[in-house]
């Protein structure tokens, strides 16, 4: 499967995962992932939680200690602002490097139940070498699930050097005791690197006072359309062109529910007098039929999108 996203993690957090997996070479083990998401949607793992003392380890399943997870989650959220962004578990020596059907069903149900937009799942496998001195090797893969995509994405890792500052702080404060494994360097991952990101220095933008959205009425109309679009559509964002024209981008579920369409709505200089121009994916742009700029502007846009799907 093609690599489509990156997961950032500290080197010593992978050491912890490898250590836990080595403790259970013939049974599944696992835990949970805490961190945050970058502006581009990449998961950043700040703390890996291992199995609690009440966890259940079986040959084909792992069940986390619920009290252990709740306690750790409260500390990591309340004191460090971290989110529960995913979970990890091992398939020990089964050789199953991808999520199983049961794994995927469990994650999809969690997305629906808790209304999460995305969730990270990491799968670990362990193998021994053929030498006289038995040595383990733990491979860890990362997989991203999204509420608006039918299939998961396989990713690569950006391994940050050293120890997570969160774990360092917790050790200094003597918190979350008894949750650490004996670290192991016997791990391998599919590694990648971060792209160089330019530092952006913002400067004031001079906006003409003749533009429709600079008036009090225009701002009220724009806010209403944007707020309703965020409620109705996915990943709705507002942008402005170099010519100072406003446009929205958002995503809609396809007609048959197995694909996601990328939409764009451009607002002309004399909006709301003139209809916005709508475009889906790479298709030809079109305007709203029988447009009226006096009332129900968002509803007219929504109805136009509905007619587009019904006519397919």
CSV table of C-alpha atoms in Angstrom, one decimal:
chain,number,residue,atom,x,y,z
A,1,UNK,CA,0.0,0.0,0.0
A,2,UNK,CA,1.3,3.4,-0.9
A,3,UNK,CA,2.7,5.6,1.9
A,4,UNK,CA,0.3,8.5,2.3
A,5,UNK,CA,0.9,10.1,5.7
A,6,UNK,CA,3.6,10.5,8.4
A,7,UNK,CA,3.6,9.7,12.0
A,8,UNK,CA,6.0,11.6,14.3
A,9,UNK,CA,7.3,9.8,17.4
A,10,UNK,CA,10.2,10.0,19.8
A,11,UNK,CA,12.9,7.3,19.5
A,12,UNK,CA,12.5,6.2,23.1
A,13,UNK,CA,8.8,5.7,22.7
A,14,UNK,CA,9.5,3.1,20.1
A,15,UNK,CA,12.0,1.6,22.5
A,16,UNK,CA,9.1,1.2,25.0
A,17,UNK,CA,6.8,-0.5,22.4
A,18,UNK,CA,9.6,-2.9,21.5
A,19,UNK,CA,10.2,-3.7,25.2
A,20,UNK,CA,6.5,-4.5,25.8
A,21,UNK,CA,6.3,-6.7,22.7
A,22,UNK,CA,9.4,-8.7,23.7
A,23,UNK,CA,7.7,-9.4,27.1
A,24,UNK,CA,4.9,-11.2,25.2
A,25,UNK,CA,6.5,-13.0,22.2
A,26,UNK,CA,3.6,-15.5,21.9
A,27,UNK,CA,0.7,-13.4,23.0
A,28,UNK,CA,-0.8,-10.1,21.9
A,29,UNK,CA,0.0,-7.0,24.0
A,30,UNK,CA,-0.7,-3.3,23.4
A,31,UNK,CA,-1.6,0.0,24.8
A,32,UNK,CA,-2.6,3.5,23.8
A,33,UNK,CA,-1.2,6.6,22.0
A,34,UNK,CA,-1.4,10.1,23.3
A,35,UNK,CA,-0.4,13.3,21.5
A,36,UNK,CA,-1.9,15.7,19.0
A,37,UNK,CA,-2.3,16.4,15.3
A,38,UNK,CA,-0.4,18.8,13.1
A,39,UNK,CA,-2.1,21.4,10.9
A,40,UNK,CA,-1.6,19.0,8.0
A,41,UNK,CA,-3.3,16.2,9.9
A,42,UNK,CA,-0.2,14.2,10.8
A,43,UNK,CA,-0.3,12.4,14.2
A,44,UNK,CA,2.4,13.3,16.7
A,45,UNK,CA,2.9,10.7,19.4
A,46,UNK,CA,4.1,12.3,22.6
A,47,UNK,CA,3.5,9.4,25.0
A,48,UNK,CA,3.0,5.6,24.5
A,49,UNK,CA,1.0,3.9,27.2
A,50,UNK,CA,1.6,0.2,27.7
A,51,UNK,CA,-0.6,-2.5,29.1
A,52,UNK,CA,-2.0,-2.1,32.6
A,53,UNK,CA,-1.7,-4.8,35.3
A,54,UNK,CA,-5.4,-5.8,34.6
A,55,UNK,CA,-4.9,-6.2,30.8
A,56,UNK,CA,-5.8,-9.5,29.1
A,57,UNK,CA,-3.3,-11.0,26.7
A,58,UNK,CA,-4.5,-13.8,24.4
A,59,UNK,CA,-3.0,-15.4,21.3
A,60,UNK,CA,-5.4,-13.5,19.0
A,61,UNK,CA,-6.6,-10.6,21.1
A,62,UNK,CA,-5.6,-8.0,23.6
A,63,UNK,CA,-7.8,-6.1,26.1
A,64,UNK,CA,-6.4,-3.0,27.8
A,65,UNK,CA,-6.9,-2.4,31.5
A,66,UNK,CA,-9.8,0.1,31.5
A,67,UNK,CA,-8.9,1.7,34.8
A,68,UNK,CA,-5.3,2.0,33.8
A,69,UNK,CA,-6.2,3.8,30.6
A,70,UNK,CA,-8.7,6.2,32.3
A,71,UNK,CA,-6.2,7.2,35.0
A,72,UNK,CA,-3.4,7.8,32.5
A,73,UNK,CA,-5.7,9.6,30.1
A,74,UNK,CA,-6.8,12.0,32.9
A,75,UNK,CA,-3.2,12.9,33.8
A,76,UNK,CA,-2.0,13.3,30.2
A,77,UNK,CA,-5.0,15.5,29.3
A,78,UNK,CA,-5.3,17.6,32.4
A,79,UNK,CA,-1.6,18.3,33.0
A,80,UNK,CA,-0.2,18.2,29.4
A,81,UNK,CA,-3.2,18.8,27.2
A,82,UNK,CA,-2.7,15.6,25.2
A,83,UNK,CA,-5.4,13.8,23.2
A,84,UNK,CA,-6.0,10.1,22.9
A,85,UNK,CA,-5.1,9.8,19.3
A,86,UNK,CA,-4.8,6.1,18.8
A,87,UNK,CA,-3.9,2.7,20.1
A,88,UNK,CA,-1.2,0.0,19.4
A,89,UNK,CA,-1.1,-3.7,19.7
A,90,UNK,CA,1.0,-6.6,18.6
A,91,UNK,CA,0.3,-9.6,16.4
A,92,UNK,CA,3.4,-11.3,18.1
A,93,UNK,CA,4.8,-13.9,15.7
A,94,UNK,CA,1.7,-14.3,13.5
A,95,UNK,CA,3.4,-12.4,10.6
A,96,UNK,CA,0.2,-10.2,10.2
A,97,UNK,CA,1.7,-6.7,9.5
A,98,UNK,CA,-1.6,-5.1,8.4
A,99,UNK,CA,-4.6,-4.5,10.6
A,100,UNK,CA,-7.0,-7.5,10.6
A,101,UNK,CA,-10.6,-7.2,9.6
A,102,UNK,CA,-11.5,-7.2,13.3
A,103,UNK,CA,-9.0,-4.4,14.0
A,104,UNK,CA,-10.5,-2.3,11.3
A,105,UNK,CA,-14.1,-2.9,12.4
A,106,UNK,CA,-13.2,-2.0,16.0
A,107,UNK,CA,-11.6,1.3,15.0
A,108,UNK,CA,-14.5,2.2,12.6
A,109,UNK,CA,-17.0,1.6,15.4
A,110,UNK,CA,-15.0,3.8,17.7
A,111,UNK,CA,-14.9,6.6,15.2
A,112,UNK,CA,-18.6,6.5,14.9
A,113,UNK,CA,-19.3,6.1,18.6
A,114,UNK,CA,-17.1,8.9,19.7
A,115,UNK,CA,-17.4,11.1,16.6
A,116,UNK,CA,-13.7,11.2,16.1
A,117,UNK,CA,-12.5,12.6,12.7
A,118,UNK,CA,-9.5,10.2,12.6
A,119,UNK,CA,-7.7,7.6,14.7
A,120,UNK,CA,-4.2,6.1,14.5
A,121,UNK,CA,-3.6,2.3,14.8
A,122,UNK,CA,-0.1,0.8,15.2
A,123,UNK,CA,0.6,-2.8,14.6
A,124,UNK,CA,3.7,-4.5,15.9
A,125,UNK,CA,5.2,-7.9,14.9
A,126,UNK,CA,8.1,-9.8,16.5
A,127,UNK,CA,10.5,-12.2,14.9
A,128,UNK,CA,13.6,-14.0,16.2
A,129,UNK,CA,16.9,-14.3,14.3
A,130,UNK,CA,18.4,-17.7,13.4
A,131,UNK,CA,21.6,-17.2,15.3
A,132,UNK,CA,22.8,-19.1,18.3
A,133,UNK,CA,22.1,-16.2,20.6
A,134,UNK,CA,18.3,-15.6,20.2
A,135,UNK,CA,17.6,-12.0,19.5
A,136,UNK,CA,14.2,-10.4,18.8
A,137,UNK,CA,13.3,-7.9,16.1
A,138,UNK,CA,10.1,-5.9,16.5
A,139,UNK,CA,8.6,-4.2,13.4
A,140,UNK,CA,6.1,-1.4,14.0
A,141,UNK,CA,3.7,-0.1,11.3
A,142,UNK,CA,1.3,2.8,11.4
A,143,UNK,CA,-2.2,3.0,9.9
A,144,UNK,CA,-4.5,6.0,9.8
A,145,UNK,CA,-8.3,5.7,9.8
A,146,UNK,CA,-10.6,8.6,8.9
A,147,UNK,CA,-14.3,9.0,9.4
A,148,UNK,CA,-14.8,10.1,5.7
A,149,UNK,CA,-12.7,7.4,4.1
A,150,UNK,CA,-13.7,3.7,3.6
A,151,UNK,CA,-10.1,2.4,3.8
A,152,UNK,CA,-7.2,3.0,6.1
A,153,UNK,CA,-3.9,4.5,4.9
A,154,UNK,CA,-0.5,3.0,5.6
A,155,UNK,CA,2.1,5.5,6.8
A,156,UNK,CA,5.8,6.0,7.4
A,157,UNK,CA,7.5,7.2,10.6
A,158,UNK,CA,9.5,10.4,11.4
A,159,UNK,CA,11.6,9.3,14.4
A,160,UNK,CA,12.5,12.2,16.6
A,161,UNK,CA,15.7,11.8,18.6
A,162,UNK,CA,15.8,11.0,22.3
A,163,UNK,CA,13.1,11.0,24.9
A,164,UNK,CA,9.7,12.5,24.8
A,165,UNK,CA,9.6,15.7,27.0
A,166,UNK,CA,6.2,14.4,28.3
A,167,UNK,CA,7.7,11.2,29.6
A,168,UNK,CA,10.7,13.1,31.0
A,169,UNK,CA,8.4,15.4,32.9
A,170,UNK,CA,6.3,12.6,34.2
A,171,UNK,CA,9.3,10.7,35.5
A,172,UNK,CA,10.5,13.9,37.2
A,173,UNK,CA,7.2,14.3,38.9
A,174,UNK,CA,7.0,10.6,39.7
A,175,UNK,CA,3.7,10.2,37.9
A,176,UNK,CA,2.3,7.2,36.0
A,177,UNK,CA,4.5,4.8,37.9
A,178,UNK,CA,4.5,1.2,36.9
A,179,UNK,CA,3.6,1.9,33.2
A,180,UNK,CA,7.1,1.6,31.7
A,181,UNK,CA,8.6,-1.4,30.0
A,182,UNK,CA,12.3,-2.4,29.9
A,183,UNK,CA,13.3,-0.4,26.7
A,184,UNK,CA,14.6,-2.3,23.7
A,185,UNK,CA,16.4,-1.0,20.7
A,186,UNK,CA,15.4,-4.1,18.7
A,187,UNK,CA,12.9,-2.4,16.5
A,188,UNK,CA,12.6,-1.4,12.8
A,189,UNK,CA,10.1,1.0,11.2
A,190,UNK,CA,9.5,2.4,7.7
A,191,UNK,CA,11.2,5.8,8.2
A,192,UNK,CA,10.8,9.0,6.3
A,193,UNK,CA,11.8,12.6,7.0
A,194,UNK,CA,10.0,15.9,7.5
A,195,UNK,CA,10.0,18.4,4.6
A,196,UNK,CA,11.6,21.7,5.2
A,197,UNK,CA,8.8,24.1,6.1
A,198,UNK,CA,9.3,27.9,5.5
A,199,UNK,CA,8.6,30.3,8.2
A,200,UNK,CA,5.8,32.5,7.2
A,201,UNK,CA,5.9,36.2,8.2
A,202,UNK,CA,2.5,37.7,7.8
A,203,UNK,CA,2.0,41.3,6.7
A,204,UNK,CA,-1.2,43.4,6.8
A,205,UNK,CA,-3.5,42.9,3.8
A,206,UNK,CA,-5.1,46.0,2.4
A,207,UNK,CA,-8.7,45.3,1.6
A,208,UNK,CA,-10.8,47.6,-0.6
A,209,UNK,CA,-13.7,49.1,1.3
A,210,UNK,CA,-15.8,48.5,-1.9
A,211,UNK,CA,-15.8,44.7,-1.6
A,212,UNK,CA,-19.1,43.1,-0.6
A,213,UNK,CA,-17.8,41.4,2.5
A,214,UNK,CA,-16.3,44.5,4.0
A,215,UNK,CA,-19.8,45.9,4.8
A,216,UNK,CA,-21.6,44.9,8.0
A,217,UNK,CA,-24.3,43.3,6.0
A,218,UNK,CA,-21.8,41.4,3.8
A,219,UNK,CA,-19.9,40.2,6.9
A,220,UNK,CA,-23.1,38.9,8.4
A,221,UNK,CA,-24.0,37.0,5.1
A,222,UNK,CA,-20.5,35.5,4.9
A,223,UNK,CA,-20.5,34.4,8.5
A,224,UNK,CA,-23.9,32.7,8.1
A,225,UNK,CA,-22.8,30.8,5.0
A,226,UNK,CA,-19.5,29.8,6.5
A,227,UNK,CA,-21.0,28.6,9.9
A,228,UNK,CA,-23.7,26.6,8.1
A,229,UNK,CA,-21.2,25.1,5.7
A,230,UNK,CA,-19.0,24.0,8.7
A,231,UNK,CA,-22.0,22.3,10.2
A,232,UNK,CA,-23.1,20.6,7.0
A,233,UNK,CA,-19.9,19.7,5.2
A,234,UNK,CA,-16.5,18.2,6.1
A,235,UNK,CA,-13.1,20.0,6.3
A,236,UNK,CA,-14.7,23.4,5.4
A,237,UNK,CA,-12.2,26.2,5.0
A,238,UNK,CA,-12.4,29.8,4.0
A,239,UNK,CA,-9.7,31.4,1.8
A,240,UNK,CA,-9.1,34.5,-0.2
A,241,UNK,CA,-7.4,34.9,-3.7
A,242,UNK,CA,-4.8,37.5,-4.6
A,243,UNK,CA,-7.7,39.4,-6.2
A,244,UNK,CA,-9.3,39.5,-2.7
A,245,UNK,CA,-12.2,37.2,-3.7
A,246,UNK,CA,-13.5,34.9,-1.1
A,247,UNK,CA,-14.0,31.2,-1.7
A,248,UNK,CA,-14.8,28.1,0.4
A,249,UNK,CA,-13.5,24.6,0.1
A,250,UNK,CA,-15.2,21.6,1.7
A,251,UNK,CA,-15.8,17.8,1.3
A,252,UNK,CA,-19.0,15.9,0.7
A,253,UNK,CA,-19.7,12.2,0.7
A,254,UNK,CA,-20.2,10.8,-2.8
A,255,UNK,CA,-23.6,9.6,-4.0
A,256,UNK,CA,-22.9,5.9,-3.1
A,257,UNK,CA,-21.0,6.6,0.0
A,258,UNK,CA,-17.7,5.1,-1.2
A,259,UNK,CA,-15.8,8.2,-2.1
A,260,UNK,CA,-15.3,11.8,-1.0
A,261,UNK,CA,-15.8,14.8,-3.3
A,262,UNK,CA,-13.8,18.0,-3.0
A,263,UNK,CA,-15.9,21.1,-3.6
A,264,UNK,CA,-15.1,24.8,-4.1
A,265,UNK,CA,-17.5,27.7,-4.0
A,266,UNK,CA,-16.2,31.0,-5.4
A,267,UNK,CA,-18.0,34.3,-4.5
A,268,UNK,CA,-18.0,37.0,-7.2
A,269,UNK,CA,-17.3,40.7,-6.7
A,270,UNK,CA,-21.0,41.5,-6.8
A,271,UNK,CA,-22.1,38.7,-4.5
A,272,UNK,CA,-24.8,38.1,-3.2
A,273,UNK,CA,-26.4,39.7,-6.3
A,274,UNK,CA,-24.8,37.1,-8.5
A,275,UNK,CA,-24.7,33.3,-7.8
A,276,UNK,CA,-21.5,31.8,-6.4
A,277,UNK,CA,-19.6,29.5,-8.8
A,278,UNK,CA,-19.5,25.8,-7.7
A,279,UNK,CA,-17.0,23.2,-8.7
A,280,UNK,CA,-16.6,19.6,-7.7
A,281,UNK,CA,-13.2,17.8,-8.1
A,282,UNK,CA,-12.0,18.5,-11.6
A,283,UNK,CA,-15.4,18.9,-13.2
A,284,UNK,CA,-16.6,22.0,-15.1
A,285,UNK,CA,-17.8,24.9,-12.8
A,286,UNK,CA,-21.4,25.8,-12.7
A,287,UNK,CA,-23.7,28.3,-11.0
A,288,UNK,CA,-26.8,28.0,-8.8
A,289,UNK,CA,-30.0,27.7,-10.9
A,290,UNK,CA,-32.5,30.5,-10.4
A,291,UNK,CA,-30.3,32.2,-7.8
A,292,UNK,CA,-31.8,34.8,-5.5
A,293,UNK,CA,-29.4,36.8,-3.4
A,294,UNK,CA,-32.1,38.1,-1.1
A,295,UNK,CA,-32.6,35.2,1.2
A,296,UNK,CA,-31.8,31.5,2.0
A,297,UNK,CA,-28.4,31.8,0.4
A,298,UNK,CA,-26.9,28.8,2.0
A,299,UNK,CA,-30.0,26.7,1.4
A,300,UNK,CA,-29.8,27.5,-2.3
A,301,UNK,CA,-26.2,26.3,-2.4
A,302,UNK,CA,-27.0,23.1,-0.5
A,303,UNK,CA,-30.0,22.4,-2.8
A,304,UNK,CA,-27.8,22.9,-5.8
A,305,UNK,CA,-25.3,20.4,-4.5
A,306,UNK,CA,-28.1,17.9,-3.8
A,307,UNK,CA,-29.4,18.3,-7.4
A,308,UNK,CA,-25.9,17.7,-8.7
A,309,UNK,CA,-25.8,14.2,-7.0
A,310,UNK,CA,-29.4,13.4,-8.0
A,311,UNK,CA,-28.7,14.0,-11.7
A,312,UNK,CA,-25.7,11.7,-11.7
